[in-house]
Coordinates of C-alpha atoms in Angstrom, one line a residue:
M12 CA 0.0 0.0 0.0
E13 CA 2.9 2.4 0.8
A14 CA 4.2 1.8 -2.7
L15 CA 0.9 2.8 -4.2
I16 CA 1.0 6.1 -2.3
R17 CA 4.6 6.9 -3.2
E18 CA 4.0 6.1 -6.8
D19 CA 0.9 8.3 -6.9
E20 CA 2.5 11.3 -5.1
S21 CA 5.5 11.4 -7.3
A22 CA 3.5 11.8 -10.5
P23 CA 4.6 8.5 -12.1
S24 CA 5.4 8.0 -15.7
G25 CA 2.5 5.6 -15.7
V26 CA -0.1 8.4 -15.4
P27 CA -2.4 8.1 -18.5
E28 CA -2.4 10.7 -21.2
R29 CA -6.1 11.2 -21.6
W30 CA -9.3 10.9 -19.7
G31 CA -10.4 7.7 -21.4
D32 CA -7.3 5.8 -20.4
I33 CA -7.6 6.4 -16.6
D34 CA -7.7 3.2 -14.6
W35 CA -10.4 4.1 -12.1
R36 CA -10.0 1.0 -10.0
R37 CA -6.4 2.0 -9.3
V38 CA -7.5 5.6 -8.7
D39 CA -10.1 4.5 -6.1
R40 CA -7.6 2.1 -4.5
N41 CA -5.0 4.9 -4.1
V42 CA -7.5 7.3 -2.6
R43 CA -8.9 4.7 -0.2
V44 CA -5.5 3.7 1.1
M45 CA -4.7 7.3 1.9
Q46 CA -8.1 7.8 3.5
I47 CA -7.6 4.7 5.7
R48 CA -4.3 6.1 6.9
I49 CA -6.0 9.4 7.8
A50 CA -8.8 7.6 9.7
K51 CA -6.2 5.6 11.6
A52 CA -4.3 8.7 12.6
T53 CA -7.5 10.3 13.7
Q54 CA -8.4 7.4 15.9
E55 CA -5.0 7.6 17.5
G56 CA -5.3 11.3 18.1
D57 CA -2.2 12.1 16.1
W58 CA -3.4 15.4 14.6
R59 CA 0.0 16.4 13.3
R60 CA 0.1 13.2 11.2
V61 CA -3.6 13.7 10.1
K62 CA -2.6 17.1 8.7
A63 CA 0.4 15.8 6.9
L64 CA -1.6 12.9 5.4
Q65 CA -4.4 15.3 4.3
R66 CA -1.9 17.5 2.6
S67 CA -0.5 14.5 0.8
L68 CA -3.9 13.3 -0.3
T69 CA -5.1 16.7 -1.7
R70 CA -1.9 17.0 -3.7
S71 CA -2.1 13.5 -5.2
W72 CA -3.1 12.9 -8.8
S73 CA -5.5 10.1 -8.0
A74 CA -7.5 12.3 -5.6
K75 CA -7.7 15.1 -8.2
A76 CA -8.9 12.7 -10.8
S77 CA -11.5 11.3 -8.4
A78 CA -12.7 14.8 -7.5
V79 CA -13.1 15.8 -11.2
R80 CA -15.0 12.6 -11.9
R81 CA -17.4 13.2 -9.1
V82 CA -18.2 16.7 -10.2
A83 CA -18.3 16.0 -14.0
M84 CA -20.5 12.9 -13.8
N85 CA -23.1 13.6 -11.1
Q86 CA -26.6 14.9 -11.6
G87 CA -25.6 18.6 -11.2
A88 CA -22.9 18.4 -13.9
R89 CA -25.0 20.5 -16.3
T90 CA -25.5 23.3 -13.8
A91 CA -22.8 25.9 -14.3
G92 CA -21.7 28.5 -11.9
V93 CA -21.1 32.2 -12.4
D94 CA -18.5 31.6 -15.1
R95 CA -21.0 29.5 -17.1
V96 CA -18.4 26.8 -17.7
E97 CA -19.3 23.1 -18.0
W98 CA -17.1 20.2 -18.4
E99 CA -18.9 18.5 -21.3
T100 CA -16.1 16.6 -23.0
P101 CA -13.4 14.2 -21.8
E102 CA -10.8 16.8 -22.9
D103 CA -12.4 19.3 -20.5
R104 CA -12.3 16.9 -17.6
W105 CA -8.7 15.9 -18.4
E106 CA -7.6 19.5 -18.4
A107 CA -9.5 20.1 -15.1
I108 CA -7.4 17.6 -13.3
G109 CA -4.3 19.6 -14.0
R110 CA -5.9 22.9 -12.8
L111 CA -6.7 21.6 -9.3
E112 CA -3.8 23.4 -7.6
H113 CA -3.9 25.0 -4.1
R114 CA -1.2 27.5 -4.9
G115 CA -2.8 30.7 -6.2
Y116 CA -6.3 29.3 -5.9
R117 CA -9.1 31.9 -5.7
P118 CA -12.7 30.7 -5.7
L119 CA -15.3 32.7 -7.6
P120 CA -18.5 33.9 -6.0
L121 CA -21.4 31.5 -5.9
K122 CA -24.5 31.8 -8.1
R123 CA -27.5 32.4 -5.9
V124 CA -30.7 30.6 -6.8
Y125 CA -33.9 29.9 -4.8
I126 CA -35.9 26.7 -4.8
P127 CA -39.4 26.4 -3.3
K128 CA -39.8 24.7 0.1
S129 CA -42.8 22.7 1.2
N130 CA -44.1 25.5 3.4
G131 CA -44.3 27.9 0.5
K132 CA -41.1 29.8 1.3
K133 CA -37.9 29.6 -0.8
R134 CA -34.6 28.0 0.1
P135 CA -31.4 29.8 -1.0
L136 CA -28.8 27.7 -2.8
G137 CA -25.3 28.8 -3.7
I138 CA -23.9 27.1 -6.8
P139 CA -20.1 27.1 -7.1
T140 CA -18.3 26.9 -10.4
M141 CA -17.3 23.5 -11.7
H142 CA -13.7 24.2 -10.7
D143 CA -14.6 25.3 -7.2
R144 CA -16.9 22.2 -6.9
A145 CA -14.0 20.0 -7.8
M146 CA -11.7 21.7 -5.3
Q147 CA -14.4 21.1 -2.6
A148 CA -14.7 17.4 -3.6
L149 CA -10.9 17.1 -3.4
Y150 CA -10.7 18.5 0.1
L151 CA -13.8 16.5 1.1
L152 CA -11.8 13.3 0.3
A153 CA -9.4 14.3 3.0
L154 CA -12.0 15.6 5.5
E155 CA -14.4 12.7 5.5
P156 CA -12.1 10.1 7.2
V157 CA -11.7 12.6 10.1
S158 CA -15.4 13.6 10.3
E159 CA -16.5 10.0 10.2
G160 CA -14.1 9.2 13.1
T161 CA -15.4 12.0 15.2
S162 CA -19.1 11.9 14.5
D163 CA -21.8 11.1 17.0
P164 CA -23.1 7.5 16.8
N165 CA -26.6 8.5 16.0
S166 CA -25.9 11.2 13.4
Y167 CA -27.2 9.9 10.1
G168 CA -27.3 12.9 7.6
F169 CA -24.9 13.1 4.7
R170 CA -22.7 10.2 5.8
I171 CA -21.6 7.1 3.9
N172 CA -24.1 4.3 4.0
R173 CA -26.4 6.1 6.4
S174 CA -29.9 7.4 5.6
T175 CA -33.1 8.9 7.0
H176 CA -34.4 5.3 7.4
D177 CA -31.5 4.6 9.8
A178 CA -32.5 7.7 11.9
M179 CA -36.1 6.4 11.8
S180 CA -35.1 3.0 13.0
Q181 CA -33.0 4.4 15.8
L182 CA -35.9 6.5 17.0
F183 CA -38.1 3.4 16.9
A184 CA -35.6 1.6 19.1
S185 CA -35.6 4.6 21.6
L186 CA -39.3 5.0 21.8
S187 CA -41.1 1.7 21.1
K188 CA -40.7 -0.1 24.4
R189 CA -43.1 0.3 27.3
A190 CA -40.3 1.6 29.5
S191 CA -39.0 4.0 26.8
A192 CA -39.0 7.8 27.2
Q193 CA -42.4 9.4 26.8
W194 CA -41.4 12.9 26.0
V195 CA -39.6 14.4 23.0
L196 CA -37.8 17.7 22.3
E197 CA -38.5 18.3 18.7
A198 CA -35.8 20.8 17.8
D199 CA -35.2 23.0 14.7
I200 CA -32.1 25.1 14.1
K201 CA -32.9 28.5 12.7
G202 CA -31.2 28.8 9.3
C203 CA -28.4 26.4 10.2
F204 CA -26.4 26.6 6.9
D205 CA -26.8 30.4 6.8
H206 CA -25.6 31.2 10.3
I207 CA -22.8 28.9 11.2
S208 CA -20.0 31.0 12.6
H209 CA -17.0 31.4 10.2
N210 CA -14.6 31.9 13.1
W211 CA -15.8 28.6 14.7
L212 CA -15.4 26.7 11.4
E213 CA -11.9 28.0 10.8
R214 CA -10.8 27.1 14.3
N215 CA -12.4 23.7 14.5
V216 CA -12.7 22.1 11.0
P217 CA -9.7 19.8 10.5
M218 CA -8.6 20.9 7.0
D219 CA -6.5 23.5 5.3
K220 CA -7.6 26.8 7.0
A221 CA -6.6 29.1 4.1
I222 CA -8.7 27.1 1.6
L223 CA -11.6 26.9 3.9
R224 CA -11.5 30.7 4.6
K225 CA -11.5 31.4 0.9
W226 CA -14.7 29.3 0.4
L227 CA -16.5 30.9 3.3
K228 CA -15.6 34.4 2.2
A229 CA -16.2 33.9 -1.5
G230 CA -19.6 35.7 -1.5
V231 CA -22.6 35.2 -3.8
V232 CA -23.9 36.8 -6.9
F233 CA -27.7 37.4 -7.3
Q234 CA -29.3 39.2 -10.1
G235 CA -25.9 40.6 -11.1
Q236 CA -25.2 42.0 -7.6
F237 CA -22.3 40.8 -5.4
Q238 CA -23.1 40.1 -1.8
A239 CA -20.4 39.4 0.8
T240 CA -20.8 36.3 3.1
D241 CA -20.0 36.9 6.8
A242 CA -21.5 33.8 8.2
G243 CA -22.8 30.4 7.1
T244 CA -21.8 27.7 4.6
P245 CA -23.8 27.8 1.4
Q246 CA -26.3 25.1 0.7
G247 CA -25.3 23.7 -2.7
G248 CA -21.6 23.3 -2.1
I249 CA -20.3 19.7 -2.1
I250 CA -18.5 20.1 1.2
S251 CA -21.2 22.2 3.0
P252 CA -23.2 19.2 4.5
T253 CA -20.0 17.8 6.0
L254 CA -19.0 21.2 7.4
A255 CA -22.5 21.4 9.1
N256 CA -22.0 17.9 10.4
V257 CA -18.6 18.8 11.9
A258 CA -20.2 21.8 13.5
L259 CA -22.9 19.8 15.2
N260 CA -20.8 16.8 16.1
G261 CA -20.6 16.4 19.9
L262 CA -24.3 17.3 20.4
E263 CA -24.9 13.7 21.4
R264 CA -21.6 12.7 23.1
Q265 CA -21.1 16.0 25.0
L266 CA -24.7 16.2 26.2
D267 CA -24.4 12.6 27.5
A268 CA -21.1 13.5 29.2
S269 CA -22.6 16.7 30.8
L270 CA -25.6 14.8 32.2
R271 CA -23.3 12.0 33.6
A272 CA -21.1 14.6 35.2
K273 CA -24.0 16.4 36.8
F274 CA -26.3 13.5 37.9
G275 CA -24.0 10.4 37.9
V276 CA -24.1 7.4 35.6
V277 CA -27.1 5.7 37.2
K278 CA -29.4 8.7 37.4
S279 CA -28.5 10.0 34.0
N280 CA -29.4 6.7 32.5
K281 CA -32.8 7.0 34.2
L282 CA -33.4 10.3 32.4
K283 CA -33.6 8.3 29.1
V284 CA -32.0 11.2 27.1
N285 CA -31.3 10.0 23.6
V286 CA -30.3 12.1 20.6
V287 CA -31.1 11.2 17.0
R288 CA -29.8 13.7 14.4
Y289 CA -30.1 13.9 10.6
A290 CA -28.0 16.9 9.4
D291 CA -29.5 19.9 11.1
D292 CA -32.7 18.2 12.2
F293 CA -32.7 16.4 15.5
V294 CA -34.9 15.1 18.3
I295 CA -34.0 14.4 21.9
T296 CA -36.0 12.0 24.1
G297 CA -36.5 12.3 27.9
N298 CA -38.4 10.7 30.7
T299 CA -40.1 14.0 31.8
P300 CA -40.8 17.3 30.2
E301 CA -39.0 19.0 33.0
V302 CA -35.7 17.3 32.1
L303 CA -36.0 18.4 28.5
E304 CA -37.1 21.9 29.4
N305 CA -34.7 22.7 32.3
E306 CA -31.7 20.5 31.6
V307 CA -31.5 19.5 28.0
K308 CA -32.8 22.5 26.1
P309 CA -30.6 25.1 27.9
W310 CA -27.6 23.0 27.3
V311 CA -28.4 22.6 23.6
E312 CA -28.9 26.4 23.3
K313 CA -25.4 27.0 24.8
F314 CA -23.9 24.3 22.5
L315 CA -25.4 26.0 19.4
A316 CA -24.6 29.6 20.5
V317 CA -20.9 28.8 20.5
R318 CA -21.3 27.9 16.8
G319 CA -23.4 31.0 16.0
L320 CA -26.6 29.1 15.9
T321 CA -30.0 29.3 17.7
L322 CA -33.1 27.2 18.0
S323 CA -36.2 28.3 16.2
T324 CA -38.8 29.3 18.8
E325 CA -41.7 28.6 16.4
K326 CA -40.6 25.1 15.5
T327 CA -39.0 23.9 18.7
R328 CA -41.4 22.2 21.1
I329 CA -41.7 19.5 23.7
V330 CA -44.4 16.9 23.1
N331 CA -45.6 13.7 24.6
I332 CA -45.2 10.6 22.4
A333 CA -49.0 10.0 22.8
D334 CA -49.6 13.2 20.9
G335 CA -47.0 12.4 18.3
F336 CA -44.4 14.5 16.4
D337 CA -43.2 14.7 12.8
F338 CA -39.6 14.0 11.8
L339 CA -38.1 13.5 8.3
G340 CA -41.5 13.1 6.6
W341 CA -42.9 10.6 9.2
N342 CA -45.2 10.9 12.1
F343 CA -44.1 9.1 15.3
R344 CA -46.9 8.5 17.8
K345 CA -48.0 5.9 20.4
Y346 CA -51.5 4.5 20.1
S347 CA -52.6 2.8 23.4
G348 CA -48.9 2.3 24.2
K349 CA -47.9 1.0 20.7
L350 CA -45.6 3.1 18.6
L351 CA -46.6 3.5 15.0
I352 CA -44.7 5.4 12.4
K353 CA -46.7 6.7 9.5
P354 CA -46.2 9.1 6.6
S355 CA -46.9 12.6 8.0
K356 CA -49.9 14.5 6.8
K357 CA -47.7 17.3 5.6
N358 CA -45.6 15.0 3.5
V359 CA -48.6 13.3 2.0
Q360 CA -50.3 16.6 1.1
A361 CA -47.1 18.0 -0.4
F362 CA -46.6 14.9 -2.5
Y363 CA -50.2 14.9 -3.8
R364 CA -49.9 18.6 -4.7
K365 CA -46.8 17.7 -6.7
V366 CA -48.5 14.9 -8.6
K367 CA -51.6 16.9 -9.2
E368 CA -49.5 19.7 -10.6
V369 CA -47.9 17.4 -13.1
I370 CA -51.2 16.0 -14.2
S371 CA -52.6 19.5 -14.5
V372 CA -49.7 20.8 -16.6
K373 CA -49.8 17.8 -18.9
K374 CA -53.4 18.2 -20.1
T375 CA -52.6 17.4 -23.7
A376 CA -49.8 14.9 -23.2
K377 CA -50.0 11.3 -24.4
Q378 CA -51.1 8.8 -21.9
D379 CA -47.8 6.9 -22.0
D380 CA -45.8 10.1 -21.6
L381 CA -47.8 11.0 -18.5
I382 CA -47.3 7.5 -17.0
R383 CA -43.5 7.8 -17.6
L384 CA -43.5 11.1 -15.8
L385 CA -45.6 9.9 -12.9
N386 CA -44.0 6.4 -12.3
P387 CA -40.6 7.6 -11.0
M388 CA -42.4 10.0 -8.6
L389 CA -44.8 7.4 -7.3
R390 CA -42.1 4.7 -7.0
G391 CA -39.7 7.0 -5.2
W392 CA -42.4 8.1 -2.7
A393 CA -43.5 4.6 -2.1
Q394 CA -39.9 3.3 -1.5
Y395 CA -39.3 6.1 1.0
H396 CA -42.3 5.2 3.1
R397 CA -42.2 1.4 2.5
P398 CA -40.4 0.6 5.8
V399 CA -43.2 2.2 7.9
V400 CA -47.0 1.7 8.5
A401 CA -47.9 3.1 5.2
T402 CA -50.5 0.8 3.7
A403 CA -53.5 3.0 4.5
A404 CA -51.6 6.1 3.2
F405 CA -50.7 4.3 -0.1
T406 CA -54.3 3.2 -0.6
K407 CA -55.7 6.7 0.0
M408 CA -53.1 8.3 -2.2
E409 CA -53.8 5.9 -5.0
H410 CA -57.5 6.8 -4.9
Q411 CA -56.8 10.5 -4.9
I412 CA -54.5 10.1 -7.9
F413 CA -57.1 8.0 -9.7
C414 CA -59.7 10.7 -9.2
A415 CA -57.2 13.3 -10.6
L416 CA -56.5 11.0 -13.6
W417 CA -60.2 10.4 -14.2
R418 CA -60.8 14.2 -14.4
W419 CA -57.8 14.5 -16.7
A420 CA -59.2 11.8 -19.0
K421 CA -62.8 13.2 -19.0
R422 CA -61.6 16.7 -19.8
R423 CA -59.9 15.4 -22.9
H424 CA -63.1 14.0 -24.3
R425 CA -66.0 16.2 -23.2
G426 CA -68.3 14.7 -25.9
K427 CA -67.8 11.1 -24.8
N428 CA -69.6 9.2 -22.1
A429 CA -67.9 7.8 -19.0
E430 CA -67.9 4.2 -20.4
W431 CA -66.0 5.2 -23.5
V432 CA -63.5 7.1 -21.4
R433 CA -63.0 4.2 -19.1
K434 CA -62.3 1.8 -22.0
K435 CA -59.8 4.1 -23.6
Y436 CA -57.7 4.9 -20.5
F437 CA -58.3 2.2 -18.0
A438 CA -58.2 -1.6 -18.1
T439 CA -58.8 -4.7 -16.0
I440 CA -55.7 -6.7 -15.2
E441 CA -56.5 -10.0 -13.5
A442 CA -58.1 -9.0 -10.2
R443 CA -57.3 -5.3 -10.5
N444 CA -59.9 -3.0 -12.0
W445 CA -59.4 0.6 -13.3
V446 CA -55.7 0.2 -14.1
F447 CA -54.5 3.4 -15.8
G448 CA -52.4 2.0 -18.7
T449 CA -51.9 1.7 -22.4
T450 CA -50.2 -0.3 -25.0
T451 CA -47.1 1.4 -26.4
V452 CA -43.9 0.5 -28.2
D453 CA -40.3 0.2 -27.1
K454 CA -37.2 1.4 -29.0
K455 CA -37.2 -1.6 -31.3
G456 CA -40.9 -1.0 -32.2
D457 CA -42.2 -3.9 -30.2
P458 CA -45.5 -3.4 -28.4
F459 CA -45.7 -3.7 -24.6
W460 CA -48.1 -2.8 -21.8
L461 CA -47.3 0.3 -19.8
E462 CA -49.3 1.0 -16.6
L463 CA -49.2 3.4 -13.7
Y464 CA -47.2 2.3 -10.7
S465 CA -49.5 0.8 -8.1
L466 CA -49.0 2.5 -4.7
A467 CA -51.5 0.1 -3.0
G468 CA -49.5 -2.9 -4.4
T469 CA -46.2 -1.7 -2.7
Q470 CA -45.1 -4.3 -0.1
I471 CA -44.1 -3.0 3.3
R472 CA -40.5 -4.1 4.0
R473 CA -38.8 -3.2 7.3
H474 CA -35.5 -1.4 7.2
K475 CA -32.3 -3.0 8.6
K476 CA -30.5 -0.3 10.5
V477 CA -26.8 0.4 10.1
R478 CA -24.6 -0.4 13.1
A479 CA -24.0 2.6 15.3
D480 CA -20.2 2.0 15.4
Y481 CA -19.9 1.6 11.6
H482 CA -16.8 3.4 10.2
P483 CA -16.5 3.3 6.4
F484 CA -12.7 3.8 6.6
D485 CA -12.0 1.1 9.0
P486 CA -10.5 -1.9 7.2
A487 CA -11.9 -4.3 9.7
Q488 CA -15.4 -3.2 8.7
E489 CA -14.9 -3.2 5.0
M490 CA -16.8 -6.4 4.4
Y491 CA -19.7 -5.2 6.4
G492 CA -19.7 -1.9 4.5
E493 CA -19.7 -3.7 1.1
K494 CA -22.6 -6.0 2.1
L495 CA -24.5 -3.0 3.4
R496 CA -23.9 -1.0 0.2
Q497 CA -25.0 -3.9 -2.0
A498 CA -28.1 -4.6 0.1
R499 CA -29.2 -1.0 -0.1
M500 CA -28.5 -0.7 -3.8
S501 CA -30.6 -3.8 -4.3
D502 CA -33.4 -2.1 -2.5
D503 CA -33.1 0.9 -4.8
M504 CA -33.3 -1.4 -7.8
S505 CA -36.1 -3.5 -6.4
H506 CA -38.5 -2.5 -9.2
R507 CA -36.2 -4.0 -11.8
K508 CA -35.2 -7.6 -10.7
Q509 CA -32.9 -7.9 -13.7
W510 CA -30.9 -4.9 -12.6
I511 CA -30.4 -6.6 -9.2
K512 CA -29.1 -9.8 -10.9
L513 CA -26.7 -7.7 -13.1
Y514 CA -25.6 -5.7 -10.1
M515 CA -24.9 -8.7 -7.9
S516 CA -23.1 -10.6 -10.8
Q517 CA -20.9 -7.5 -11.3
Q518 CA -20.3 -7.3 -7.5
G519 CA -21.6 -3.7 -7.7
L520 CA -18.8 -2.6 -10.1
C521 CA -19.2 -0.6 -13.4
A522 CA -18.4 -2.8 -16.4
V523 CA -16.3 0.0 -18.0
C524 CA -14.2 1.6 -15.2
Q525 CA -14.7 -1.2 -12.7
S526 CA -15.4 1.3 -9.9
K527 CA -18.3 1.1 -7.5
I528 CA -21.9 1.8 -8.7
T529 CA -23.7 3.8 -6.0
K530 CA -26.9 5.7 -5.7
E531 CA -24.9 8.9 -6.1
T532 CA -23.1 7.8 -9.3
G533 CA -26.3 6.4 -10.9
W534 CA -26.2 3.6 -13.5
D535 CA -27.3 2.8 -17.1
D536 CA -28.3 -0.6 -18.6
H537 CA -25.9 -1.1 -21.5
H538 CA -26.2 -3.7 -24.3
I539 CA -22.8 -5.1 -25.2
V540 CA -24.1 -6.0 -28.7
P541 CA -26.5 -3.1 -29.5
R542 CA -30.1 -4.0 -30.2
V543 CA -30.0 -2.2 -33.5
L544 CA -27.3 -4.7 -34.6
G545 CA -29.3 -7.7 -33.4
G546 CA -28.3 -7.8 -29.8
S547 CA -30.7 -9.5 -27.5
D548 CA -32.2 -8.3 -24.1
A549 CA -30.8 -11.4 -22.4
L550 CA -28.8 -10.8 -19.2
G551 CA -25.7 -12.2 -20.9
N552 CA -25.7 -9.3 -23.3
R553 CA -26.2 -6.6 -20.7
V554 CA -24.1 -4.9 -18.1
L555 CA -24.6 -1.9 -15.7
V556 CA -22.3 1.1 -16.3
H557 CA -22.0 4.6 -14.9
P558 CA -23.8 7.2 -17.1
G559 CA -20.5 8.9 -17.9
C560 CA -18.9 5.6 -18.8
H561 CA -21.9 4.8 -21.0
V562 CA -21.2 8.0 -23.0
Q563 CA -17.5 6.9 -23.4
V564 CA -18.6 3.5 -24.7
H565 CA -20.8 5.0 -27.5
H566 CA -18.8 8.0 -28.4
Y567 CA -15.1 7.2 -27.6
G568 CA -14.8 3.5 -28.1
R569 CA -14.5 2.3 -24.5
I570 CA -15.3 -1.4 -24.1
A571 CA -17.7 -2.7 -21.4
V572 CA -16.8 -6.1 -19.9
K573 CA -17.9 -8.0 -16.9
P574 CA -15.6 -6.8 -14.0
V575 CA -12.7 -9.1 -13.1
L576 CA -12.5 -9.2 -9.3
D577 CA -9.2 -9.4 -7.4

């Protein structure tokens, strides 16, 4: 492993000459070896060595190539910053690797855009340039091993192989038993990303201080006007979620230590104080409202104040579990002593408005086009709520969408009776009536049946929570991490069983670059022998590849093969 690092750092003669020749498995291996060393030094508390290893990583060719690939091939790759530059070609990406230098680096201001929130307000986003995004991705590679090693056990937001479902499962474990805590502090930080203290970040984030300061002070441009930034880390930057996590790390551990120091181990355990956090959203349980109001809440306010943050007085409240509370789109409530987790009313209403808006806008669209628009939305919403008590919500939502589609269909044929409209747009499939579907053709011109995704037909499947002590950069846990990643990717592909078979047969590796396929990278279903040349749809003629690699296969002659495992 040391040889790999020395070879990478010394800019070896073996470095490829163009983007298409990069050996991504070797790149990933070099980066991971260095990240493992950083994580080990962090666990040992050797901060001088951590700093040296981070410096080595951010100057390595492999890390720079990995950072450019992440920025150039993710879903936001077509969103340019204030310089309006996009890395559309392999030549652009290759040149970008060489420009990732810390010496003389000056980030450009962020482009300010606003996106709507569920409450009708707008959330500000700051979009860096492609070059600045790649620099953030580069330094994030060096920061993640440290932040993972210092994170609270029950922090689940924007961390590797952790999700909202893990936070939900931990809350269930903390509240479901008869002897569990009955009171919850439902907390909300007021403008977390916009108000984090720059001074605190510069003093406490374990990364290059000069680079961090430049990002924080870069400013934003909105409607042609420059605005300075004196606080906060912009939502939209690649490294921003991790910076927010670093700022809030210690909320769980330090609160527990404070209560133990004040009340002793035995009494503090009886207080049943448990923290579950997802990014800047968190809840804290307690056995009495007095404990939460007089002990926990004041401590949290002091903890946040040091970081320039405050609790929102309107959204922060203490509730009994029998009355319930909302968290991450779910409602947690005990009914006659039994904890049930359901989709929250707010989440359900927001999703229905979104679906109804699509149906309303597409008044003149073809039926198959409307189905193709709606199916990913319905499937994604169903998969999110599948691990909870959602059957009733699914059935009700399906009925509401049916009514909206019925109105859509009748509006298109005002002169026709209801029976004629039913036969044109709805069908009976075995025991299912009123199925919204139609016969259409695939790319080869062959007819097939296309129908709306059935919410009511979604099977409830319980979520298996990640281990609290899981560390993605600990070699001893690498096998556990790989199994966890593959299991969760299989869940994401559950609507396409053939994708699961391909994914498992490829051990989760892209058939072109032989790097990991993840939810973040995305994937395409590639035919080795194209269908237009007579290739079949059999699994033997298909592989999963990254979308960017797919482009290289079709336009630059890269070859897709089944990954050869070490």
